[in-house]
Amino acid sequence: QVQLVESGGGLVQPGGSLRLSCAPSGFTLGYYAIAWFRQAPGKGREGVSCMDISDGHTYYADSVKGRSTISRDNAKNTVDLQINSLKAEDTAVYYCAVRIVPYGSSWYEALEYDYWGQGTQVTVSS
């Protein structure tokens, strides 16, 4: 059974850091890209970062570029998203998603992804 499980969300003060983890399982044929999205109340789902599994290339939204890192932990079989210098506008539910087809045109488009996790809440507040 295909599953994506996110963890690491919580309440963080502005300026703090957070590390989110996504644990994919059941992808017997593998997958080609794994991404993090977020959705704030009343807003659409926004692509935050993506890792192309075939070549390791990474992508970031302008809103988090320079203060976030997506990485793969092979020992834990997770794909993690580290976000530093957190701001109130980073408050959202964060989802990881997987693309199982080889090619995509726009990593930040939610429609390109085939499987989604349940999400983890991140709240940035003092």
Short mmCIF file of N, CA and C in Angstrom, two decimals, residues 1-125:
data_model
loop_
_atom_site.label_atom_id
_atom_site.label_comp_id
_atom_site.label_asym_id
_atom_site.label_seq_id
_atom_site.Cartn_x
_atom_site.Cartn_y
_atom_site.Cartn_z
N GLN A 1 0.85 -1.20 0.00
CA GLN A 1 0.00 0.00 0.00
C GLN A 1 0.88 1.25 0.00
N VAL A 2 0.60 2.13 -0.94
CA VAL A 2 1.37 3.37 -1.05
C VAL A 2 1.00 4.32 0.09
N GLN A 3 2.01 4.89 0.67
CA GLN A 3 1.75 5.79 1.79
C GLN A 3 2.84 6.85 1.87
N LEU A 4 2.42 8.05 2.27
CA LEU A 4 3.35 9.14 2.55
C LEU A 4 2.99 9.67 3.92
N VAL A 5 3.95 9.68 4.82
CA VAL A 5 3.68 10.12 6.18
C VAL A 5 4.60 11.28 6.51
N GLU A 6 3.98 12.43 6.82
CA GLU A 6 4.75 13.62 7.20
C GLU A 6 4.86 13.70 8.72
N SER A 7 5.94 14.29 9.17
CA SER A 7 6.12 14.54 10.60
C SER A 7 7.00 15.77 10.78
N GLY A 8 7.01 16.27 11.99
CA GLY A 8 7.91 17.37 12.32
C GLY A 8 7.25 18.72 12.45
N GLY A 9 5.96 18.80 12.20
CA GLY A 9 5.28 20.08 12.33
C GLY A 9 5.12 20.48 13.79
N GLY A 10 4.67 21.69 14.00
CA GLY A 10 4.44 22.16 15.36
C GLY A 10 4.39 23.66 15.42
N LEU A 11 4.48 24.17 16.65
CA LEU A 11 4.47 25.60 16.90
C LEU A 11 5.90 26.09 17.06
N VAL A 12 6.26 27.09 16.28
CA VAL A 12 7.60 27.63 16.30
C VAL A 12 7.53 29.15 16.39
N GLN A 13 8.47 29.73 17.09
CA GLN A 13 8.51 31.19 17.17
C GLN A 13 9.12 31.79 15.91
N PRO A 14 8.71 32.99 15.56
CA PRO A 14 9.33 33.65 14.41
C PRO A 14 10.84 33.69 14.54
N GLY A 15 11.51 33.39 13.44
CA GLY A 15 12.97 33.34 13.44
C GLY A 15 13.52 31.96 13.75
N GLY A 16 12.67 31.07 14.17
CA GLY A 16 13.09 29.72 14.50
C GLY A 16 13.24 28.84 13.27
N SER A 17 13.53 27.57 13.52
CA SER A 17 13.73 26.60 12.45
C SER A 17 12.87 25.38 12.68
N LEU A 18 12.64 24.67 11.58
CA LEU A 18 11.83 23.46 11.66
C LEU A 18 12.34 22.48 10.61
N ARG A 19 12.27 21.21 10.96
CA ARG A 19 12.65 20.17 10.00
C ARG A 19 11.47 19.23 9.84
N LEU A 20 10.94 19.18 8.65
CA LEU A 20 9.84 18.29 8.33
C LEU A 20 10.38 17.06 7.64
N SER A 21 9.76 15.92 7.94
CA SER A 21 10.16 14.67 7.30
C SER A 21 8.98 14.04 6.57
N CYS A 22 9.29 13.44 5.44
CA CYS A 22 8.29 12.70 4.68
C CYS A 22 8.83 11.29 4.48
N ALA A 23 8.05 10.31 4.91
CA ALA A 23 8.46 8.92 4.78
C ALA A 23 7.57 8.22 3.75
N PRO A 24 8.09 8.02 2.55
CA PRO A 24 7.31 7.30 1.54
C PRO A 24 7.47 5.79 1.73
N SER A 25 6.40 5.05 1.46
CA SER A 25 6.48 3.60 1.54
C SER A 25 5.51 2.99 0.53
N GLY A 26 5.82 1.78 0.13
CA GLY A 26 4.94 1.06 -0.78
C GLY A 26 5.13 1.37 -2.26
N PHE A 27 6.11 2.18 -2.59
CA PHE A 27 6.34 2.54 -4.00
C PHE A 27 7.29 1.50 -4.60
N THR A 28 6.73 0.37 -4.94
CA THR A 28 7.55 -0.75 -5.39
C THR A 28 8.25 -0.48 -6.72
N LEU A 29 7.69 0.37 -7.53
CA LEU A 29 8.32 0.74 -8.81
C LEU A 29 9.08 2.05 -8.71
N GLY A 30 9.17 2.58 -7.52
CA GLY A 30 9.91 3.82 -7.35
C GLY A 30 9.08 5.04 -7.69
N TYR A 31 9.72 6.19 -7.63
CA TYR A 31 9.06 7.44 -8.01
C TYR A 31 10.14 8.37 -8.54
N TYR A 32 9.72 9.41 -9.22
CA TYR A 32 10.66 10.26 -9.93
C TYR A 32 10.88 11.62 -9.27
N ALA A 33 9.93 12.06 -8.51
CA ALA A 33 10.09 13.34 -7.82
C ALA A 33 9.29 13.32 -6.54
N ILE A 34 9.80 14.03 -5.56
CA ILE A 34 9.09 14.18 -4.30
C ILE A 34 9.13 15.66 -3.93
N ALA A 35 8.01 16.18 -3.52
CA ALA A 35 7.91 17.62 -3.30
C ALA A 35 7.19 17.92 -1.99
N TRP A 36 7.42 19.14 -1.54
CA TRP A 36 6.69 19.67 -0.40
C TRP A 36 5.81 20.82 -0.89
N PHE A 37 4.57 20.77 -0.46
CA PHE A 37 3.61 21.84 -0.72
C PHE A 37 3.10 22.36 0.63
N ARG A 38 2.47 23.49 0.58
CA ARG A 38 1.83 23.99 1.79
C ARG A 38 0.54 24.70 1.42
N GLN A 39 -0.36 24.73 2.38
CA GLN A 39 -1.63 25.40 2.16
C GLN A 39 -2.02 26.15 3.42
N ALA A 40 -2.07 27.46 3.29
CA ALA A 40 -2.49 28.31 4.40
C ALA A 40 -4.01 28.47 4.35
N PRO A 41 -4.63 28.82 5.46
CA PRO A 41 -6.10 28.98 5.48
C PRO A 41 -6.56 29.98 4.43
N GLY A 42 -7.54 29.58 3.64
CA GLY A 42 -8.11 30.45 2.63
C GLY A 42 -7.27 30.63 1.38
N LYS A 43 -6.17 29.86 1.28
CA LYS A 43 -5.29 29.99 0.10
C LYS A 43 -5.14 28.66 -0.61
N GLY A 44 -4.63 28.74 -1.82
CA GLY A 44 -4.41 27.54 -2.60
C GLY A 44 -3.16 26.81 -2.16
N ARG A 45 -2.96 25.63 -2.70
CA ARG A 45 -1.79 24.83 -2.36
C ARG A 45 -0.57 25.38 -3.11
N GLU A 46 0.48 25.65 -2.38
CA GLU A 46 1.68 26.28 -2.94
C GLU A 46 2.85 25.31 -2.92
N GLY A 47 3.53 25.19 -4.04
CA GLY A 47 4.73 24.38 -4.10
C GLY A 47 5.86 25.06 -3.35
N VAL A 48 6.50 24.35 -2.44
CA VAL A 48 7.56 24.91 -1.61
C VAL A 48 8.93 24.45 -2.11
N SER A 49 9.06 23.16 -2.34
CA SER A 49 10.35 22.62 -2.76
C SER A 49 10.14 21.26 -3.39
N CYS A 50 11.09 20.86 -4.21
CA CYS A 50 10.98 19.57 -4.90
C CYS A 50 12.37 18.99 -5.10
N MET A 51 12.46 17.67 -5.05
CA MET A 51 13.69 16.98 -5.38
C MET A 51 13.41 16.00 -6.51
N ASP A 52 14.17 16.14 -7.59
CA ASP A 52 14.11 15.18 -8.69
C ASP A 52 14.98 14.00 -8.28
N ILE A 53 14.37 12.84 -8.13
CA ILE A 53 15.08 11.68 -7.62
C ILE A 53 16.12 11.18 -8.63
N SER A 54 15.85 11.33 -9.91
CA SER A 54 16.75 10.78 -10.92
C SER A 54 18.10 11.47 -10.95
N ASP A 55 18.13 12.78 -10.74
CA ASP A 55 19.41 13.48 -10.82
C ASP A 55 19.73 14.30 -9.57
N GLY A 56 18.83 14.27 -8.59
CA GLY A 56 19.08 14.99 -7.35
C GLY A 56 18.86 16.48 -7.42
N HIS A 57 18.41 16.96 -8.58
CA HIS A 57 18.21 18.41 -8.71
C HIS A 57 17.10 18.85 -7.76
N THR A 58 17.31 20.03 -7.17
CA THR A 58 16.32 20.54 -6.22
C THR A 58 15.77 21.88 -6.70
N TYR A 59 14.56 22.16 -6.27
CA TYR A 59 13.86 23.37 -6.66
C TYR A 59 13.23 23.99 -5.41
N TYR A 60 13.17 25.31 -5.44
CA TYR A 60 12.60 26.02 -4.29
C TYR A 60 11.72 27.16 -4.77
N ALA A 61 10.64 27.39 -4.02
CA ALA A 61 9.84 28.57 -4.27
C ALA A 61 10.61 29.81 -3.83
N ASP A 62 10.34 30.92 -4.48
CA ASP A 62 11.02 32.17 -4.10
C ASP A 62 10.78 32.51 -2.63
N SER A 63 9.61 32.13 -2.13
CA SER A 63 9.24 32.48 -0.76
C SER A 63 10.13 31.80 0.29
N VAL A 64 10.81 30.72 -0.07
CA VAL A 64 11.65 30.01 0.90
C VAL A 64 13.09 29.88 0.43
N LYS A 65 13.39 30.34 -0.76
CA LYS A 65 14.74 30.19 -1.31
C LYS A 65 15.75 30.91 -0.43
N GLY A 66 16.84 30.24 -0.16
CA GLY A 66 17.88 30.81 0.66
C GLY A 66 17.74 30.50 2.14
N ARG A 67 16.59 30.01 2.55
CA ARG A 67 16.41 29.68 3.95
C ARG A 67 15.81 28.28 4.14
N SER A 68 15.80 27.52 3.09
CA SER A 68 15.29 26.16 3.22
C SER A 68 16.15 25.20 2.43
N THR A 69 16.13 23.94 2.84
CA THR A 69 16.90 22.89 2.18
C THR A 69 16.08 21.61 2.15
N ILE A 70 15.97 21.03 0.97
CA ILE A 70 15.34 19.72 0.85
C ILE A 70 16.45 18.70 0.70
N SER A 71 16.33 17.58 1.42
CA SER A 71 17.40 16.59 1.39
C SER A 71 16.81 15.21 1.61
N ARG A 72 17.61 14.24 1.21
CA ARG A 72 17.17 12.85 1.34
C ARG A 72 18.04 12.16 2.39
N ASP A 73 17.39 11.49 3.32
CA ASP A 73 18.10 10.70 4.34
C ASP A 73 17.90 9.24 3.99
N ASN A 74 18.90 8.65 3.35
CA ASN A 74 18.76 7.27 2.90
C ASN A 74 18.69 6.29 4.06
N ALA A 75 19.32 6.62 5.15
CA ALA A 75 19.30 5.72 6.31
C ALA A 75 17.89 5.62 6.89
N LYS A 76 17.19 6.74 6.90
CA LYS A 76 15.84 6.76 7.45
C LYS A 76 14.78 6.59 6.38
N ASN A 77 15.20 6.64 5.12
CA ASN A 77 14.26 6.60 4.00
C ASN A 77 13.24 7.73 4.10
N THR A 78 13.73 8.91 4.31
CA THR A 78 12.87 10.08 4.36
C THR A 78 13.41 11.17 3.43
N VAL A 79 12.53 12.06 3.07
CA VAL A 79 12.93 13.29 2.39
C VAL A 79 12.53 14.42 3.32
N ASP A 80 13.51 15.20 3.70
CA ASP A 80 13.30 16.21 4.73
C ASP A 80 13.32 17.62 4.14
N LEU A 81 12.59 18.50 4.80
CA LEU A 81 12.59 19.91 4.43
C LEU A 81 12.95 20.71 5.67
N GLN A 82 14.07 21.37 5.62
CA GLN A 82 14.52 22.24 6.68
C GLN A 82 14.18 23.67 6.30
N ILE A 83 13.48 24.38 7.16
CA ILE A 83 13.18 25.79 6.92
C ILE A 83 13.69 26.60 8.10
N ASN A 84 14.51 27.58 7.79
CA ASN A 84 15.08 28.46 8.81
C ASN A 84 14.43 29.84 8.72
N SER A 85 14.72 30.65 9.72
CA SER A 85 14.21 32.03 9.76
C SER A 85 12.72 32.07 9.47
N LEU A 86 12.00 31.25 10.19
CA LEU A 86 10.56 31.12 9.93
C LEU A 86 9.82 32.42 10.18
N LYS A 87 8.80 32.65 9.35
CA LYS A 87 7.99 33.85 9.42
C LYS A 87 6.53 33.45 9.64
N ALA A 88 5.74 34.39 10.07
CA ALA A 88 4.32 34.10 10.27
C ALA A 88 3.66 33.59 9.00
N GLU A 89 4.11 34.10 7.87
CA GLU A 89 3.52 33.69 6.60
C GLU A 89 3.90 32.27 6.18
N ASP A 90 4.78 31.63 6.93
CA ASP A 90 5.09 30.22 6.67
C ASP A 90 4.06 29.31 7.34
N THR A 91 3.17 29.88 8.13
CA THR A 91 2.13 29.09 8.78
C THR A 91 1.23 28.45 7.74
N ALA A 92 1.10 27.13 7.81
CA ALA A 92 0.31 26.39 6.83
C ALA A 92 0.33 24.91 7.20
N VAL A 93 -0.49 24.16 6.51
CA VAL A 93 -0.37 22.71 6.55
C VAL A 93 0.60 22.33 5.44
N TYR A 94 1.61 21.56 5.79
CA TYR A 94 2.63 21.15 4.83
C TYR A 94 2.38 19.71 4.42
N TYR A 95 2.41 19.49 3.10
CA TYR A 95 2.16 18.18 2.52
C TYR A 95 3.37 17.73 1.71
N CYS A 96 3.65 16.45 1.73
CA CYS A 96 4.59 15.94 0.75
C CYS A 96 3.81 15.18 -0.32
N ALA A 97 4.40 15.14 -1.49
CA ALA A 97 3.74 14.55 -2.64
C ALA A 97 4.77 13.88 -3.53
N VAL A 98 4.31 12.87 -4.24
CA VAL A 98 5.21 12.07 -5.08
C VAL A 98 4.68 12.02 -6.50
N ARG A 99 5.60 12.12 -7.45
CA ARG A 99 5.27 11.96 -8.86
C ARG A 99 5.85 10.63 -9.33
N ILE A 100 5.02 9.79 -9.91
CA ILE A 100 5.49 8.47 -10.32
C ILE A 100 5.75 8.36 -11.81
N VAL A 101 5.49 9.42 -12.56
CA VAL A 101 5.81 9.41 -13.98
C VAL A 101 7.16 10.09 -14.19
N PRO A 102 7.88 9.73 -15.25
CA PRO A 102 9.26 10.20 -15.39
C PRO A 102 9.41 11.69 -15.59
N TYR A 103 8.45 12.31 -16.28
CA TYR A 103 8.69 13.71 -16.65
C TYR A 103 7.57 14.61 -16.16
N GLY A 104 7.98 15.79 -15.73
CA GLY A 104 7.02 16.80 -15.35
C GLY A 104 7.50 18.13 -15.90
N SER A 105 6.57 19.04 -16.08
CA SER A 105 6.96 20.33 -16.67
C SER A 105 7.07 21.44 -15.62
N SER A 106 6.30 21.33 -14.59
CA SER A 106 6.26 22.40 -13.58
C SER A 106 6.22 21.77 -12.20
N TRP A 107 7.34 21.74 -11.53
CA TRP A 107 7.41 21.05 -10.24
C TRP A 107 6.46 21.63 -9.22
N TYR A 108 6.07 22.89 -9.36
CA TYR A 108 5.27 23.58 -8.37
C TYR A 108 3.76 23.40 -8.59
N GLU A 109 3.40 22.65 -9.63
CA GLU A 109 1.98 22.44 -9.90
C GLU A 109 1.50 21.18 -9.19
N ALA A 110 0.52 21.32 -8.34
CA ALA A 110 0.02 20.19 -7.56
C ALA A 110 -0.51 19.07 -8.46
N LEU A 111 -1.05 19.42 -9.60
CA LEU A 111 -1.64 18.41 -10.49
C LEU A 111 -0.60 17.44 -11.04
N GLU A 112 0.68 17.78 -10.94
CA GLU A 112 1.72 16.89 -11.47
C GLU A 112 2.01 15.71 -10.55
N TYR A 113 1.46 15.74 -9.36
CA TYR A 113 1.80 14.72 -8.37
C TYR A 113 0.67 13.73 -8.19
N ASP A 114 1.06 12.50 -7.95
CA ASP A 114 0.11 11.40 -7.97
C ASP A 114 -0.34 10.94 -6.59
N TYR A 115 0.52 11.12 -5.61
CA TYR A 115 0.19 10.67 -4.25
C TYR A 115 0.55 11.78 -3.26
N TRP A 116 -0.28 11.86 -2.23
CA TRP A 116 -0.13 12.91 -1.24
C TRP A 116 -0.20 12.34 0.18
N GLY A 117 0.54 12.99 1.06
CA GLY A 117 0.40 12.66 2.47
C GLY A 117 -0.77 13.41 3.08
N GLN A 118 -0.99 13.19 4.38
CA GLN A 118 -2.11 13.80 5.08
C GLN A 118 -1.80 15.22 5.55
N GLY A 119 -0.55 15.56 5.59
CA GLY A 119 -0.17 16.92 5.98
C GLY A 119 0.22 17.02 7.44
N THR A 120 1.04 18.03 7.72
CA THR A 120 1.44 18.32 9.08
C THR A 120 1.37 19.84 9.29
N GLN A 121 0.79 20.25 10.39
CA GLN A 121 0.57 21.67 10.65
C GLN A 121 1.84 22.34 11.14
N VAL A 122 2.16 23.47 10.53
CA VAL A 122 3.25 24.32 11.01
C VAL A 122 2.66 25.68 11.36
N THR A 123 2.86 26.10 12.58
CA THR A 123 2.36 27.39 13.03
C THR A 123 3.53 28.21 13.53
N VAL A 124 3.70 29.37 12.95
CA VAL A 124 4.78 30.28 13.35
C VAL A 124 4.14 31.45 14.08
N SER A 125 4.39 31.50 15.37
CA SER A 125 3.75 32.52 16.19
C SER A 125 4.51 32.70 17.48
#
